[in-house]
Short mmCIF file of C-alpha atoms and ligand atoms in Angstrom, two decimals:
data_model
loop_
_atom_site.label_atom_id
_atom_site.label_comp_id
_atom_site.label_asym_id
_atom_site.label_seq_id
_atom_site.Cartn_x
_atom_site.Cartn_y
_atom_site.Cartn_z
CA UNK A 1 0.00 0.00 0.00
CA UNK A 2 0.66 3.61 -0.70
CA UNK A 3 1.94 5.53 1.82
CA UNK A 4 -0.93 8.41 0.55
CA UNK A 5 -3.21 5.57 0.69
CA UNK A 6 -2.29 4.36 4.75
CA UNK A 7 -2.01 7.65 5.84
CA UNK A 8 -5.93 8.07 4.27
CA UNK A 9 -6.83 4.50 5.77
CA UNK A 10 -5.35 5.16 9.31
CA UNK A 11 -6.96 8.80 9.00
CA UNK A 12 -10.74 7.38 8.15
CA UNK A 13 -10.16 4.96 10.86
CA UNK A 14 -9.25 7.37 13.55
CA UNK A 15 -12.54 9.73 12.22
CA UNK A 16 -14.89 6.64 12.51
CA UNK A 17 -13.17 5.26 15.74
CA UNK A 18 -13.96 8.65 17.31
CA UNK A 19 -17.61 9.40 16.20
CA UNK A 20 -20.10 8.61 18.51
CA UNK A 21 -23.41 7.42 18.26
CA UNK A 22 -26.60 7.60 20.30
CA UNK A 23 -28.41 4.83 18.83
CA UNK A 24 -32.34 4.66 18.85
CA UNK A 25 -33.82 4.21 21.13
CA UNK A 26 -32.12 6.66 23.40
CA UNK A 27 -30.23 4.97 25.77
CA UNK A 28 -31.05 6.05 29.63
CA UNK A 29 -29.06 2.99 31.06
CA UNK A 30 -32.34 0.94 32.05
CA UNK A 31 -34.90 -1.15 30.26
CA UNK A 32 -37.15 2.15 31.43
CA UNK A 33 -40.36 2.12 28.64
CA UNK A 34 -40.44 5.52 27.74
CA UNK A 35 -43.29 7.46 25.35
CA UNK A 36 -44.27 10.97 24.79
CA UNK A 37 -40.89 12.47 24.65
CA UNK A 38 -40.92 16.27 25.28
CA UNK A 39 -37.50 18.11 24.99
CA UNK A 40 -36.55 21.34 26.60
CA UNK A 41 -33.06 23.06 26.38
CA UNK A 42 -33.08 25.30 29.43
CA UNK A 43 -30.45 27.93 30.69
CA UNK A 44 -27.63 25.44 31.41
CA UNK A 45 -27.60 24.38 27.98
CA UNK A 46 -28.49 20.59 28.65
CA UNK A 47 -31.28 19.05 27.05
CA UNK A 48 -34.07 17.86 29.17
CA UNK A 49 -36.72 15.14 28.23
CA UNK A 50 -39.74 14.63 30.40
CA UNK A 51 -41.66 11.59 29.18
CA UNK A 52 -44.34 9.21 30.12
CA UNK A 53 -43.39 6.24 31.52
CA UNK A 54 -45.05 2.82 30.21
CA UNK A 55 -45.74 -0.54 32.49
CA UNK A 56 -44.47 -3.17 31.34
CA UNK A 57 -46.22 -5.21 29.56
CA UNK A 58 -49.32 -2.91 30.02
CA UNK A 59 -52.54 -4.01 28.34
CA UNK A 60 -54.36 -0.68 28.09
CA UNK A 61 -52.62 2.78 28.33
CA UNK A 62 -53.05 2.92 32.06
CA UNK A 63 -49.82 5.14 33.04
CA UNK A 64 -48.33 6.37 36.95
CA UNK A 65 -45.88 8.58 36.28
CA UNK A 66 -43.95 11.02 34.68
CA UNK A 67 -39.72 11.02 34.28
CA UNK A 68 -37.27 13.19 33.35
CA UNK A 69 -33.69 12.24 31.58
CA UNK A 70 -30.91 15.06 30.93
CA UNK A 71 -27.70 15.22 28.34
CA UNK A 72 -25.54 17.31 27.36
CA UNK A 73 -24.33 15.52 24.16
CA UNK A 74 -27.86 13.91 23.29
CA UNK A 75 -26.01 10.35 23.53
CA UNK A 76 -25.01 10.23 27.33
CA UNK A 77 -28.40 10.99 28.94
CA UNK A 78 -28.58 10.91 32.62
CA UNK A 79 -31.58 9.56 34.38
CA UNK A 80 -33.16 11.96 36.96
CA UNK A 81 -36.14 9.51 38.14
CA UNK A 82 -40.02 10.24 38.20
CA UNK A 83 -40.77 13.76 38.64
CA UNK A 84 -44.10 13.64 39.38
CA UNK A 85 -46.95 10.14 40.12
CA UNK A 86 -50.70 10.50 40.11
CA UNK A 87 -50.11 9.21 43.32
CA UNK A 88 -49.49 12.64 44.70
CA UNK A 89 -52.39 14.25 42.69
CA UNK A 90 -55.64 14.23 44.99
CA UNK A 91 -57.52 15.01 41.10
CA UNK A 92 -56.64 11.89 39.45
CA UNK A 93 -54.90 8.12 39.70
CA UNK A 94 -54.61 7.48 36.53
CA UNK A 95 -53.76 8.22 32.54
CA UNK A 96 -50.64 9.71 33.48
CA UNK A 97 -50.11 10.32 29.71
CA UNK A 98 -47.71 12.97 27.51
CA UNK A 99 -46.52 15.81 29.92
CA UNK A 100 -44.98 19.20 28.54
CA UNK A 101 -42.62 21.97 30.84
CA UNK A 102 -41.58 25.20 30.56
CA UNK A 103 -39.66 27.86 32.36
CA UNK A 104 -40.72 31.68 33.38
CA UNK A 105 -40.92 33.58 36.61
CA UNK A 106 -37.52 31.15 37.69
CA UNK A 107 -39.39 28.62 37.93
CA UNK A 108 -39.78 25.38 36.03
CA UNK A 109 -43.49 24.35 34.83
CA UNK A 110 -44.52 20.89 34.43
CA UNK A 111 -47.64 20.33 32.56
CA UNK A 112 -49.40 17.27 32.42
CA UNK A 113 -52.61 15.07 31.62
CA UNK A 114 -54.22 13.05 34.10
CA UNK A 115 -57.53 11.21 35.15
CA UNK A 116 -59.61 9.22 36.24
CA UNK A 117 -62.30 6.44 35.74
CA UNK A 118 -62.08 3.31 33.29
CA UNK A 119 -62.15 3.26 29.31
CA UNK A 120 -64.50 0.77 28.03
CA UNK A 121 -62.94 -0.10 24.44
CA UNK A 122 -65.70 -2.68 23.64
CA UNK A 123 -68.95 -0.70 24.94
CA UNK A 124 -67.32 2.86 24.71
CA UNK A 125 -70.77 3.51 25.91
CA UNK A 126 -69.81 2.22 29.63
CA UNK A 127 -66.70 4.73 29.96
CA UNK A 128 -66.44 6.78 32.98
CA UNK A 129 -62.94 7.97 31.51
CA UNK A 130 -62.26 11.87 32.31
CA UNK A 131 -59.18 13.65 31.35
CA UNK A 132 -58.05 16.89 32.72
CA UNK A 133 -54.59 18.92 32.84
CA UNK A 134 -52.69 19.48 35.57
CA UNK A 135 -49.76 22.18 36.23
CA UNK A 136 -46.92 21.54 38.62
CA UNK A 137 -43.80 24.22 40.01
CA UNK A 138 -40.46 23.31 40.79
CA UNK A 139 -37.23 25.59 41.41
CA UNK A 140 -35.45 22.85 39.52
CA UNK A 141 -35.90 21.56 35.87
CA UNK A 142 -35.57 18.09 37.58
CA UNK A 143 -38.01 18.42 39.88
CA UNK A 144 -39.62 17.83 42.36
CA UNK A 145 -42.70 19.17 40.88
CA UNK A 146 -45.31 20.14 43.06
CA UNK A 147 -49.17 20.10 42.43
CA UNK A 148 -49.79 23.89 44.15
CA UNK A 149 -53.18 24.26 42.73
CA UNK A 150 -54.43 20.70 44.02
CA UNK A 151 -56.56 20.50 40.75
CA UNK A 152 -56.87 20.29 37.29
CA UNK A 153 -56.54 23.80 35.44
CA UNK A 154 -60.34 23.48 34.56
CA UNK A 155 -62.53 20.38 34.47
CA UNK A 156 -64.70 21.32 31.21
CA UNK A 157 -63.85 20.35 28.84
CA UNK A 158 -62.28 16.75 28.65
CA UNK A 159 -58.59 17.59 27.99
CA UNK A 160 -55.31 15.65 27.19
CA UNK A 161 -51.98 16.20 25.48
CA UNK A 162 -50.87 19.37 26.69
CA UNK A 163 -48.18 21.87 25.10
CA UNK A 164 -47.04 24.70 26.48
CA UNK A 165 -45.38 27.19 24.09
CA UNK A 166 -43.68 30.47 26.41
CA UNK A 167 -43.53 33.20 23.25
CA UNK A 168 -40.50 35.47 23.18
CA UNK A 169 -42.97 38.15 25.18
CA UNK A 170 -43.33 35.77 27.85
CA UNK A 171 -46.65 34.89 27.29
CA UNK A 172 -47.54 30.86 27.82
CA UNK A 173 -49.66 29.36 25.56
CA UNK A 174 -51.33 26.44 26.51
CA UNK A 175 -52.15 23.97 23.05
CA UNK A 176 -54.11 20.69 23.93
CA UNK A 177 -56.26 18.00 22.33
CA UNK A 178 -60.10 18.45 23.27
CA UNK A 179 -63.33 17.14 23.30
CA UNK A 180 -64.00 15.38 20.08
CA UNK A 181 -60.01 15.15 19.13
CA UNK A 182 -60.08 19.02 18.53
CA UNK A 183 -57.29 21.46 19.06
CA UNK A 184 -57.91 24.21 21.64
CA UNK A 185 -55.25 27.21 22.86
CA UNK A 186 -55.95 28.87 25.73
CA UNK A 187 -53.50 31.73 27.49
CA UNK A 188 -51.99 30.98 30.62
CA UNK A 189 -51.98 33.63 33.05
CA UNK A 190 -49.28 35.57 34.45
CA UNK A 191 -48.73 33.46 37.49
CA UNK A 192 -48.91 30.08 35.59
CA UNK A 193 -50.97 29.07 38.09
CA UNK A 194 -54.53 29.89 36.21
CA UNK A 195 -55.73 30.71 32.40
CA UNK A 196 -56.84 34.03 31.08
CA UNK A 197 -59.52 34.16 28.75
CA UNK A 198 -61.48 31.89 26.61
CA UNK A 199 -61.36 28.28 25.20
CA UNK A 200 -59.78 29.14 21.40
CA UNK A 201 -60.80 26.34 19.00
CA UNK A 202 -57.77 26.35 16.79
CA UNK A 203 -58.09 27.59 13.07
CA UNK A 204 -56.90 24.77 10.77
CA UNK A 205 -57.97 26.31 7.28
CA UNK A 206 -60.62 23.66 6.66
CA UNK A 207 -58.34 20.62 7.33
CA UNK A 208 -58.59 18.94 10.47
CA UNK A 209 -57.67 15.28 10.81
CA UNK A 210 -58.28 13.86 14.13
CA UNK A 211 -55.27 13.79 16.51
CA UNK A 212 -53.51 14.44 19.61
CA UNK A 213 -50.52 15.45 20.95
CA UNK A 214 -49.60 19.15 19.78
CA UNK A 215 -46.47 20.72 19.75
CA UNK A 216 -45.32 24.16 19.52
CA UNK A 217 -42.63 25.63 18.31
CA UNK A 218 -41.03 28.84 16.52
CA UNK A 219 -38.27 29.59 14.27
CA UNK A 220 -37.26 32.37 12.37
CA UNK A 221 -40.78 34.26 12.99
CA UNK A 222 -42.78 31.33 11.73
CA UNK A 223 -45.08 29.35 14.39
CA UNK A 224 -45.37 26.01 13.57
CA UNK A 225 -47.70 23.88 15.32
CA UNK A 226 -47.01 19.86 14.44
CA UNK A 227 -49.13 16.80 15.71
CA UNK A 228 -49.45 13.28 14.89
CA UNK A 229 -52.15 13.23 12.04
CA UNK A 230 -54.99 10.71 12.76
CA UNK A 231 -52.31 9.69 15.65
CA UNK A 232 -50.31 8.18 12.81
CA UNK A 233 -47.97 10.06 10.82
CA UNK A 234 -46.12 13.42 12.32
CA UNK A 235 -47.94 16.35 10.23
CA UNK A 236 -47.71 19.74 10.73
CA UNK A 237 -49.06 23.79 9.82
CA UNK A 238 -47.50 27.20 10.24
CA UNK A 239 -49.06 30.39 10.77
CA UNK A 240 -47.51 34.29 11.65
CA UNK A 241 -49.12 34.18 15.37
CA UNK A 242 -49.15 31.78 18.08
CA UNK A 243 -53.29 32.10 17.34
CA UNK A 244 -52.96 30.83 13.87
CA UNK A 245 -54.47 31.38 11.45
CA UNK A 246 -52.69 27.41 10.79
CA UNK A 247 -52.07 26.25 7.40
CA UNK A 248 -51.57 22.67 6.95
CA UNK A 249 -48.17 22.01 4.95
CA UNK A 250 -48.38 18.39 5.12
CA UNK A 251 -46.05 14.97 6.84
CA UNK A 252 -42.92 14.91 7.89
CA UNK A 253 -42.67 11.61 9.39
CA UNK A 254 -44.63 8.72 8.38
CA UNK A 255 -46.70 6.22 10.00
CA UNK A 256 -45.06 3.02 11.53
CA UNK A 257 -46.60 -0.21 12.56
CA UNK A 258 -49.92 1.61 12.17
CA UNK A 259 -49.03 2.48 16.02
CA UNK A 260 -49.38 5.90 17.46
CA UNK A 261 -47.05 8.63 17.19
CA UNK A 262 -46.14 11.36 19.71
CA UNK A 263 -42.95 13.88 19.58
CA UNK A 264 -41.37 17.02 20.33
CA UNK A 265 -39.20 19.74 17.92
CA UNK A 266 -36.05 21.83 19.76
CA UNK A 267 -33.25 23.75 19.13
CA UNK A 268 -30.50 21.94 20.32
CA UNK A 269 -26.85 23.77 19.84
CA UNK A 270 -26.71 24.50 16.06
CA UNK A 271 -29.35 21.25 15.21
CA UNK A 272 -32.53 21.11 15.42
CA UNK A 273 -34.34 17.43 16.90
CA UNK A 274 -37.04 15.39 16.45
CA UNK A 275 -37.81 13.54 19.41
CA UNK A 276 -41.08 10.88 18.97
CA UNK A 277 -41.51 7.32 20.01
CA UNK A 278 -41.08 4.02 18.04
CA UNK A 279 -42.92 1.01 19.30
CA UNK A 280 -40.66 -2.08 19.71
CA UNK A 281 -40.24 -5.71 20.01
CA UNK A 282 -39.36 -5.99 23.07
CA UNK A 283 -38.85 -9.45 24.51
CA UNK A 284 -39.72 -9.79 28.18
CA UNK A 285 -40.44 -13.65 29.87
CA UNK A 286 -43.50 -11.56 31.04
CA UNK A 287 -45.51 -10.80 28.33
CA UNK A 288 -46.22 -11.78 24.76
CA UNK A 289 -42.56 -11.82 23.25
CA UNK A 290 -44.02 -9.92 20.15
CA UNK A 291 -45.94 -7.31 21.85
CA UNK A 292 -44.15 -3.96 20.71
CA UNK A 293 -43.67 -1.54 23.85
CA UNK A 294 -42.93 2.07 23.06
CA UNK A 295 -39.24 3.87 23.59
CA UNK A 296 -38.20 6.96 23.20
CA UNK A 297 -35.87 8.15 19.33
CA UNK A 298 -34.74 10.81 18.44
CA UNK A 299 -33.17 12.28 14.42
CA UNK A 300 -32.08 15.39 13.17
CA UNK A 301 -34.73 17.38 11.52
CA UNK A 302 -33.89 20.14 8.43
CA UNK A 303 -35.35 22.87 7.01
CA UNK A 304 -35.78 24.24 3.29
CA UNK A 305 -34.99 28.00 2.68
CA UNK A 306 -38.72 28.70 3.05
CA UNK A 307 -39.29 27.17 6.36
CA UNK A 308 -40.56 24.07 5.08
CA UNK A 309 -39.91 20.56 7.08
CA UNK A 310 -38.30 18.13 4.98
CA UNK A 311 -39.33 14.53 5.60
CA UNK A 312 -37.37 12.98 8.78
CA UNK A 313 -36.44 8.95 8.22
CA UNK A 314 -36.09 6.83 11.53
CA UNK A 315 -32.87 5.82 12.06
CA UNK A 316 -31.28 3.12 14.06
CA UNK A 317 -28.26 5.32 14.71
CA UNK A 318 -30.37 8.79 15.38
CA UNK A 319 -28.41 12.04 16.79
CA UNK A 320 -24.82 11.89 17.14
CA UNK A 321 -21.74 13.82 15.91
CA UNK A 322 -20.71 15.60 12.85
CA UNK A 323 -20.21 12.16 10.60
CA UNK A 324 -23.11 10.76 12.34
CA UNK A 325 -25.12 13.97 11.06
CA UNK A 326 -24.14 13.83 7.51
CA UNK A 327 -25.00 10.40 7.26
CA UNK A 328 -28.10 10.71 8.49
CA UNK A 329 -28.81 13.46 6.12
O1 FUB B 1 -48.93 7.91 26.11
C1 FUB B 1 -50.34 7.97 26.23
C2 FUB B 1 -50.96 8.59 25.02
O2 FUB B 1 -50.61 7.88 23.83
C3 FUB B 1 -50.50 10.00 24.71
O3 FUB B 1 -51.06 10.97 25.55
C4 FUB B 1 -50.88 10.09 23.27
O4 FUB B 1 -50.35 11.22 22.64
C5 FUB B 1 -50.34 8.78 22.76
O5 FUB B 1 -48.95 8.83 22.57
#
């Protein structure tokens, strides 16, 4: 061999040897199910994802608690435990499903669905299921969150899936999946601790699959507000206000295993990320073998010129480091 051509061969070598991989799903060190994932890069720089936590082996989507994981690097992720368990709610003991957080005031917000009664799949008829959301403080973004209110923001109507968008005003938006799978926005108030205003059924221009789980974001002046369409495949709309008017621009992510679909978009360094679930064989003595459990994935996601998504592919090797990145791309 050349000694050009070694020199290129040890080189290569040394770059691959070095680049480091986070692998989907995320890696937090445990067999933890994870689902919902909701990412947050607060004043330290770290990136913080609070997610729902699944049973193992559960039958029905009946859900406890809530955890938070932490990472500077988005491949080393650091496992701060449950920040909050319907078992310190007095409102609800169940349907501990896809939380959101946000920061103002100094303090750290955790937002979250919860409920009570039982969903009757076969006679839909017999369900006592209610849903409300709940809002929880903490001086720390890993908790513990505390329930000051004692009680769901408001009772009517049913609610799930919160988002909580903090505009560059200060003013938190609260986004969430209603009655009859529609979107609402309310305005939080001031002290976080209450809404202002009215119930806003969201604007979607005369398209509006059925969904849930919003999310909120904004980038160069444009408010984008993404959800999984018909719980499937990750859509989204833009609009020039927080208030819409929302104009659908179509998927970004498509379906998989005809399974649901829940994620979260952020800023993270110079990259933006898509973090969303994938459902999984996961073998466990326990359970069916071939029952697929949900865990937590995240990929880089780009933008055209015009603001446009371009379509995200999932990726067994996800968010990494510079090579990873361009072979992702
Ligand atoms: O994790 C429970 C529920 O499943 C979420 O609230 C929905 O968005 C779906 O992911």
């Amino acid at each position: 061999m050349s000694t050009l051509r070694m020199t290129f061969v040890v080189a290569l070598s040394t770059l691959l040897s070095n680049v480091a991989w986070a692998a989907n799903p995320l890696n937090f060190g445990s067999d933890i199910l994870t689902a919902d994932p909701s990412g947050h890069v607060w004043q330290d720089g770290r990136m913080y994802l609070y997610t729902s936590h699944d049973e193992n082996c559960q039958l029905d989507f009946w859900m406890k608690d809530w955890h938070v994981f932490s990472s500077d690097d988005l491949i080393n992720w650091v496992d701060h435990g449950a920040v909050l368990s319907v078992d310190q709610l007095s409102w609800a003991d169940n349907y501990a499903w896809a939380p959101d957080a946000g920061y103002k005031n100094g303090k750290y917000y955790f937002v979250f669905p919860a409920g009570t009664g039982h969903k009757d799949r076969a006679n839909p008829e017999k369900s006592t299921k209610w849903m409300g959301i709940g809002i929880a403080e903490s001086d720390s973004p890993t908790g513990p969150f505390v329930d000051v209110i004692g009680a769901p923001l408001w009772r009517e109507p049913y609610a799930n899936d919160p988002s909580l968008f903090i505009d560059d005003d200060g003013q938190a938006y609260l986004y969430f999946h209603g009655k009859g799978f529609d979107y609402y926005v309310i305005k939080m108030a001031d002290d976080m601790r209450s809404t202002e205003g009215d119930f806003i059924k969201m604007d979607m221009g005369g398209y509006e699959p059925k969904m849930e789980g919003p999310w909120v974001f904004k980038r160069n002046d444009i408010y984008y507000f993404t959800m999984p369409e018909n719980n499937r495949e990750l859509a989204y709309y833009t609009a020039p206000s927080p208030l819409g008017p929302w104009q659908y621009q179509g998927v970004f992510m498509e379906s998989e295993h005809d399974s649901n679909n829940h994620h979260s978009i952020v800023q993270f360094k110079d990259d933006w990320i898509l973090f969303y679930h994938r459902w999984l064989e996961t073998p466990d003595a326990n359970c069916d073998a071939r029952k697929r459990q949900r865990h937590s994935a995240a990929e880089y996601i780009y933008f055209n010129d015009d603001g446009t998504i371009k379509k995200v592919n999932r990726t067994e090797h996800g968010v990494g480091q510079n090579l990873t990145k361009k072979i992702s791309n």
